[in-house]
Coordinates of C-alpha atoms and ligand atoms in Angstrom, one line a residue:
M900 CA 80.5 89.5 156.4
R901 CA 78.7 90.0 159.7
G902 CA 77.2 87.2 161.8
L903 CA 75.9 86.0 165.1
V904 CA 77.7 83.2 166.9
I905 CA 75.0 80.6 167.6
R906 CA 77.1 77.6 168.7
S907 CA 80.6 77.1 170.0
T908 CA 82.3 73.7 170.4
G909 CA 85.6 75.1 171.7
S910 CA 87.4 74.7 168.4
R911 CA 84.8 75.7 165.8
Y912 CA 82.0 78.3 165.9
E913 CA 78.8 78.3 164.0
V914 CA 78.0 81.7 162.8
Q915 CA 74.5 82.7 161.5
T916 CA 74.9 85.1 158.5
E917 CA 72.6 86.4 155.9
Q918 CA 73.9 83.6 153.7
G919 CA 73.2 80.9 156.2
V920 CA 75.2 79.2 158.9
M921 CA 79.0 79.2 158.4
S922 CA 81.4 77.0 160.3
C923 CA 84.3 79.2 161.4
T924 CA 87.7 78.9 163.0
L925 CA 89.4 81.4 165.2
P926 CA 92.9 82.7 164.3
G927 CA 95.5 82.0 167.0
R928 CA 95.8 85.6 168.0
F929 CA 92.4 85.5 169.8
R930 CA 93.6 82.6 171.8
Q931 CA 96.0 84.9 173.7
Q932 CA 93.1 86.1 175.7
V933 CA 92.8 82.7 177.3
A934 CA 94.6 83.9 180.4
V935 CA 91.6 86.0 181.4
A936 CA 88.8 84.0 179.9
T937 CA 88.5 80.3 179.0
N938 CA 86.8 81.1 175.7
P939 CA 87.4 84.2 173.6
V940 CA 84.3 83.8 171.5
V941 CA 80.9 82.9 172.9
I942 CA 77.3 82.5 171.7
G943 CA 75.7 85.9 171.3
D944 CA 78.9 87.4 170.0
I945 CA 78.6 89.5 166.8
V946 CA 81.6 88.8 164.6
H947 CA 83.0 89.8 161.3
I948 CA 84.1 86.8 159.3
E949 CA 86.0 86.1 156.1
P950 CA 85.0 83.2 153.8
G951 CA 87.2 80.1 154.1
D952 CA 88.5 77.9 151.3
E953 CA 85.6 75.5 151.5
E954 CA 82.0 76.6 151.0
G955 CA 80.2 77.2 154.3
T956 CA 83.4 77.8 156.2
G957 CA 85.0 81.0 157.4
R958 CA 87.4 82.7 159.7
V959 CA 86.5 85.1 162.6
M960 CA 88.3 88.3 161.9
E961 CA 86.9 90.6 164.5
I962 CA 84.6 90.4 167.6
T963 CA 82.3 93.3 168.1
P964 CA 82.5 94.8 171.6
R965 CA 80.0 93.2 173.9
R966 CA 77.0 95.0 175.4
N967 CA 77.1 92.6 178.4
K968 CA 78.1 89.1 179.1
L969 CA 77.0 86.3 181.4
S970 CA 79.9 84.5 183.0
R971 CA 81.0 82.6 186.0
R972 CA 84.4 81.6 187.3
A973 CA 85.9 78.6 185.6
A974 CA 85.7 75.5 187.7
G975 CA 88.8 73.8 189.0
R976 CA 92.1 75.2 189.9
R977 CA 92.2 78.2 187.6
V978 CA 90.7 80.4 190.2
G979 CA 89.9 83.8 188.9
V980 CA 89.7 82.7 185.3
E981 CA 86.5 83.8 183.7
H982 CA 84.2 81.4 181.9
V983 CA 81.9 83.4 179.7
I984 CA 78.6 81.7 178.8
M985 CA 77.0 84.2 176.5
A986 CA 77.3 87.8 175.2
N987 CA 74.8 90.5 174.3
I988 CA 71.9 89.3 176.3
D989 CA 68.6 91.1 176.2
V990 CA 67.0 89.1 179.1
A991 CA 68.4 86.4 181.4
W992 CA 65.4 84.4 182.6
I993 CA 66.0 82.9 186.0
V994 CA 64.0 79.7 186.0
Q995 CA 62.7 78.2 189.3
S996 CA 60.1 75.5 189.8
V997 CA 57.2 75.4 192.2
Q998 CA 58.3 72.0 193.4
K999 CA 61.0 69.5 192.7
P1000 CA 63.1 71.4 193.4
K1001 CA 61.1 73.7 195.7
F1002 CA 61.0 77.4 194.9
N1003 CA 64.1 79.1 196.4
G1004 CA 63.8 82.9 196.7
G1005 CA 67.3 83.2 198.0
L1006 CA 68.7 81.7 194.8
V1007 CA 66.5 84.0 192.7
D1008 CA 68.0 86.9 194.6
R1009 CA 71.5 85.7 194.0
F1010 CA 70.9 85.4 190.2
L1011 CA 69.2 88.8 190.2
V1012 CA 72.2 90.4 191.8
M1013 CA 74.5 88.6 189.4
A1014 CA 72.4 89.8 186.4
S1015 CA 72.6 93.4 187.8
V1016 CA 76.4 93.2 188.4
Y1017 CA 76.8 92.1 184.7
D1018 CA 74.4 94.7 183.5
I1019 CA 71.9 92.1 182.2
P1020 CA 68.1 92.7 182.4
A1021 CA 66.5 89.8 184.2
G1022 CA 63.2 88.1 184.3
I1023 CA 61.8 85.2 186.4
V1024 CA 60.1 82.0 185.1
I1025 CA 58.2 79.9 187.6
N1026 CA 58.0 76.5 186.0
K1027 CA 56.1 73.3 187.0
A1028 CA 53.1 75.4 187.8
D1029 CA 51.1 72.1 187.2
L1030 CA 52.6 71.0 190.6
M1031 CA 50.9 73.8 192.5
D1032 CA 48.7 72.9 195.5
E1033 CA 46.9 75.3 197.7
D1034 CA 49.8 76.1 200.0
S1035 CA 52.3 76.6 197.2
A1036 CA 49.8 78.6 195.2
D1037 CA 49.7 81.2 198.0
A1038 CA 53.5 81.2 198.2
M1039 CA 53.9 81.6 194.5
D1040 CA 51.4 84.5 194.5
F1041 CA 53.6 86.1 197.1
W1042 CA 56.8 85.6 195.2
A1043 CA 55.4 86.7 191.9
G1044 CA 53.8 89.8 193.5
L1045 CA 57.1 90.6 195.2
Y1046 CA 59.3 90.4 192.1
R1047 CA 56.8 92.1 189.8
H1048 CA 56.6 95.0 192.4
L1049 CA 60.4 95.2 192.1
G1050 CA 60.0 95.6 188.3
Y1051 CA 61.0 92.1 187.1
P1052 CA 58.8 90.3 184.6
V1053 CA 57.5 87.1 186.1
V1054 CA 55.9 84.3 184.0
F1055 CA 54.4 80.9 185.0
T1056 CA 55.0 77.9 182.8
R1057 CA 54.0 74.2 182.6
A1058 CA 56.7 72.8 180.3
M1059 CA 55.1 69.4 180.0
L1060 CA 51.7 70.5 179.0
P1061 CA 50.5 71.6 175.6
D1062 CA 50.8 75.4 175.3
G1063 CA 52.1 75.5 178.8
A1064 CA 54.9 77.9 177.8
S1065 CA 52.9 80.3 175.9
D1066 CA 53.4 83.2 178.3
L1067 CA 57.2 82.7 178.1
R1068 CA 56.9 82.5 174.3
N1069 CA 55.2 85.8 174.2
A1070 CA 58.0 87.4 176.3
L1071 CA 60.7 86.0 173.8
S1072 CA 59.2 87.5 170.7
Q1073 CA 62.4 89.4 170.0
G1074 CA 66.0 89.7 171.1
M1075 CA 68.6 87.3 172.7
H1076 CA 67.5 85.4 175.8
V1077 CA 69.1 82.9 178.1
L1078 CA 67.6 80.5 180.7
V1079 CA 69.6 80.1 183.8
G1080 CA 68.8 78.4 187.1
A1081 CA 69.5 75.4 189.3
S1082 CA 69.6 71.8 187.9
G1083 CA 66.2 70.1 187.4
V1084 CA 64.0 73.2 187.3
G1085 CA 63.1 72.4 183.7
K1086 CA 65.2 74.8 181.5
S1087 CA 65.8 72.2 178.8
S1088 CA 62.1 71.1 178.9
L1089 CA 61.1 74.7 178.3
V1090 CA 63.4 74.9 175.3
N1091 CA 61.8 71.8 174.0
A1092 CA 58.3 73.1 174.6
L1093 CA 59.1 76.4 172.9
I1094 CA 61.0 75.2 169.9
P1095 CA 59.7 72.3 167.9
G1096 CA 62.5 69.9 167.1
A1097 CA 64.9 71.4 169.6
E1098 CA 65.2 68.2 171.6
Q1099 CA 68.1 66.8 169.8
R1100 CA 69.8 70.0 169.5
T1101 CA 69.7 70.8 173.2
S1102 CA 70.7 67.3 174.3
H1103 CA 74.4 68.1 173.8
V1104 CA 74.1 71.1 176.1
S1105 CA 76.2 69.6 178.8
E1106 CA 79.1 70.1 181.1
R1107 CA 82.1 68.0 180.5
T1108 CA 85.2 67.9 182.6
R1109 CA 88.3 67.7 180.6
K1110 CA 91.1 65.9 182.5
G1111 CA 89.5 67.2 185.7
R1112 CA 91.0 70.6 185.2
H1113 CA 88.2 72.7 184.2
T1114 CA 84.6 72.5 183.0
T1115 CA 83.7 73.4 179.5
T1116 CA 80.2 74.4 178.5
F1117 CA 79.0 73.9 175.0
A1118 CA 76.0 76.1 174.5
E1119 CA 73.9 77.1 171.6
L1120 CA 71.5 79.8 170.6
I1121 CA 68.3 78.5 169.0
R1122 CA 65.9 80.6 167.0
I1123 CA 62.4 80.8 168.4
P1124 CA 59.9 80.4 165.5
G1125 CA 58.9 83.9 164.5
G1126 CA 60.8 85.4 167.3
G1127 CA 64.1 85.9 169.0
W1128 CA 67.0 83.7 170.1
L1129 CA 67.1 81.5 173.1
A1130 CA 70.0 79.7 174.9
D1131 CA 69.8 76.9 177.4
T1132 CA 72.5 76.6 180.0
P1133 CA 73.4 73.6 182.3
G1134 CA 72.4 74.1 186.0
L1135 CA 74.5 76.8 187.5
R1136 CA 75.6 76.4 191.1
E1137 CA 78.2 79.1 191.3
F1138 CA 78.9 82.3 189.6
G1139 CA 81.4 85.0 190.2
L1140 CA 80.8 88.1 192.3
V1141 CA 84.5 88.6 192.1
G1142 CA 85.5 92.1 193.1
L1143 CA 82.1 93.2 194.6
E1144 CA 82.7 95.3 197.7
P1145 CA 80.4 94.9 200.7
A1146 CA 79.1 98.5 200.3
E1147 CA 78.3 97.9 196.6
L1148 CA 75.9 95.0 197.2
G1149 CA 72.9 97.1 198.2
H1150 CA 73.0 98.9 194.9
H1151 CA 72.0 95.7 193.1
F1152 CA 68.9 95.4 195.2
P1153 CA 66.5 98.0 193.6
E1154 CA 64.5 98.5 196.7
I1155 CA 67.6 98.9 198.9
A1156 CA 69.2 101.2 196.3
A1157 CA 66.1 103.4 196.4
V1158 CA 66.5 104.1 200.2
L1159 CA 70.2 103.9 200.9
P1160 CA 70.9 107.5 200.1
G1161 CA 69.1 108.0 203.4
C1162 CA 71.8 106.2 205.5
R1163 CA 73.9 108.2 207.8
F1164 CA 77.2 106.7 206.5
P1165 CA 77.9 106.8 202.7
N1166 CA 79.7 103.4 202.9
C1167 CA 76.9 101.8 205.0
T1168 CA 76.6 98.0 204.6
H1169 CA 73.1 98.1 206.2
D1170 CA 73.7 95.4 208.8
H1171 CA 75.3 97.0 211.9
E1172 CA 75.5 100.8 211.3
P1173 CA 73.6 103.3 213.3
G1174 CA 71.2 105.6 211.3
C1175 CA 70.7 103.0 208.6
R1176 CA 67.7 103.8 206.4
V1177 CA 67.6 100.4 204.9
K1178 CA 67.2 98.5 208.2
E1179 CA 64.4 100.9 209.1
S1180 CA 62.7 100.1 205.8
V1181 CA 62.7 96.4 206.4
Q1182 CA 59.3 95.2 207.2
E1183 CA 57.8 91.8 207.0
I1184 CA 55.3 91.2 204.3
L1185 CA 52.9 88.6 205.3
V1186 CA 51.4 86.3 202.6
G1187 CA 48.2 88.0 201.4
S1188 CA 49.2 91.5 202.5
D1189 CA 49.4 94.3 200.1
V1190 CA 52.9 94.1 198.6
A1191 CA 52.7 97.6 197.3
E1192 CA 52.8 99.0 200.9
A1193 CA 55.9 97.2 201.8
R1194 CA 59.3 98.9 201.5
I1195 CA 61.9 96.1 201.8
S1196 CA 60.7 92.6 202.5
A1197 CA 62.3 90.5 205.2
E1198 CA 63.0 87.8 202.7
R1199 CA 65.0 90.1 200.4
Y1200 CA 66.8 91.6 203.3
E1201 CA 67.8 88.1 204.5
S1202 CA 69.1 87.4 201.0
Y1203 CA 71.1 90.6 201.2
L1204 CA 72.6 89.7 204.5
S1205 CA 73.6 86.2 203.4
M1206 CA 75.3 87.5 200.2
L1207 CA 77.0 90.2 202.3
A1208 CA 78.4 87.5 204.6
A1209 CA 79.6 85.6 201.6
I1210 CA 81.3 88.6 200.1
R1211 CA 82.9 89.4 203.5
L1212 CA 84.3 85.9 203.7
G1213 CA 85.9 86.4 200.3
D1214 CA 83.7 83.6 199.0
A1215 CA 82.7 84.7 195.6
D1216 CA 80.8 81.5 194.9
T1217 CA 77.6 82.6 196.4
G1218 CA 75.4 80.4 194.3
R1219 CA 75.2 77.5 196.8
Ligands
GTP2452 N1 55.6 68.4 186.5 C1 56.5 69.0 185.7 N2 57.7 68.5 185.5 C2 58.6 69.2 184.7 C3 58.2 70.4 184.1 N3 59.3 70.9 183.4 C4 60.3 69.9 183.6 N4 59.8 68.9 184.3 C5 60.6 67.7 184.7 O1 61.7 68.1 185.5 C6 62.9 67.3 185.2 C7 64.1 68.2 184.9 O2 63.8 68.9 183.7 P1 65.0 69.5 182.8 O3 64.4 70.2 181.7 O4 66.0 68.4 182.4 O5 65.7 70.5 183.8 P2 67.0 71.5 183.6 O6 66.7 72.7 184.3 O7 67.3 71.5 182.1 O8 68.2 70.7 184.3 P3 69.7 70.8 184.1 O9 69.9 70.6 182.6 O10 70.3 69.7 184.9 O11 70.2 72.1 184.6 C8 62.5 66.4 184.1 O12 62.2 65.1 184.7 C9 61.3 67.0 183.5 O13 60.4 66.1 182.9 C10 56.9 70.9 184.4 O14 56.6 72.0 184.0 N5 56.1 70.2 185.2
MG2453 MG1 69.0 71.1 181.0
ZN2454 ZN1 72.4 101.5 205.6

């Protein structure tokens, strides 16, 4: 029987099948992969299961190859070990808030690069739109225009207001989605606003440190009424850009990727090299100016440089 893993507690997996949700175990042979990943089966995985002895139970027999996966390095000492959060993602929504915490374009850019590295389509949610004042309204117009121009969907939400998440709901009408972003931006509040009765079910989405060695994340996929699937995640502060070479970074910024073939050196890192087409294309976009005329915004180029510096330092945890 085929099913979708919708919840993982570390030892058991809940699998949505045509015959309902089955509580499944994982045979020991899958555990051997633990050296490379802390968790062999994650939400979003499509698995084949065999019915167990008791009704409503089963055993995972096979994991279908993943289209993509969202992961970060496991916390703690097991440096280099991957912690996979979710597989087969249609859109990872990077949630930011207008205020509390203040919108952080640099963080958005880091998440966008991460999504690109992992081959995950990304969108941007700007939550707490109810906290917008005149100044922040101009700033939000600017950011929304910038990211839309780059091809990313941008939606505004007010998680605490009736119907304040309807634009996001429309964007989630099919497929598998995940909310990522810093702590406190309102990811769980959005899940509650989108999915009636989700409150209790999302409350156990938490990070727990086991014996101080590594952090385990229990996540679940929740069905959106009449639509797709959505996962909440705890606030992410770090994620792996392990193995990304300095000269590769530009390929994950669409507007840099578009002009870099014009650089004199094929391995140009676009910061110090002569004949750099990227540097020539950087121009400041002032709030209120026509974004469509801009080539590469100063803000995005700054994000690029700060990530480049982190990669050069060998510091893969660029999410700070
Ligand atoms: N004014 C306002 N407050 C909001 C909105 N959405 C969430 N909040 C508040 O922001 C705080 C954080 O919300 P959460 O939903 O817990 O944030 P989170 O992103 O899930 O945080 P972590 O689970 O720590 O990653 C809560 O006090 C919410 O009430 C909003 O749209 N407007
Ligand atoms: Mg939360
Ligand atoms: Zn260059």
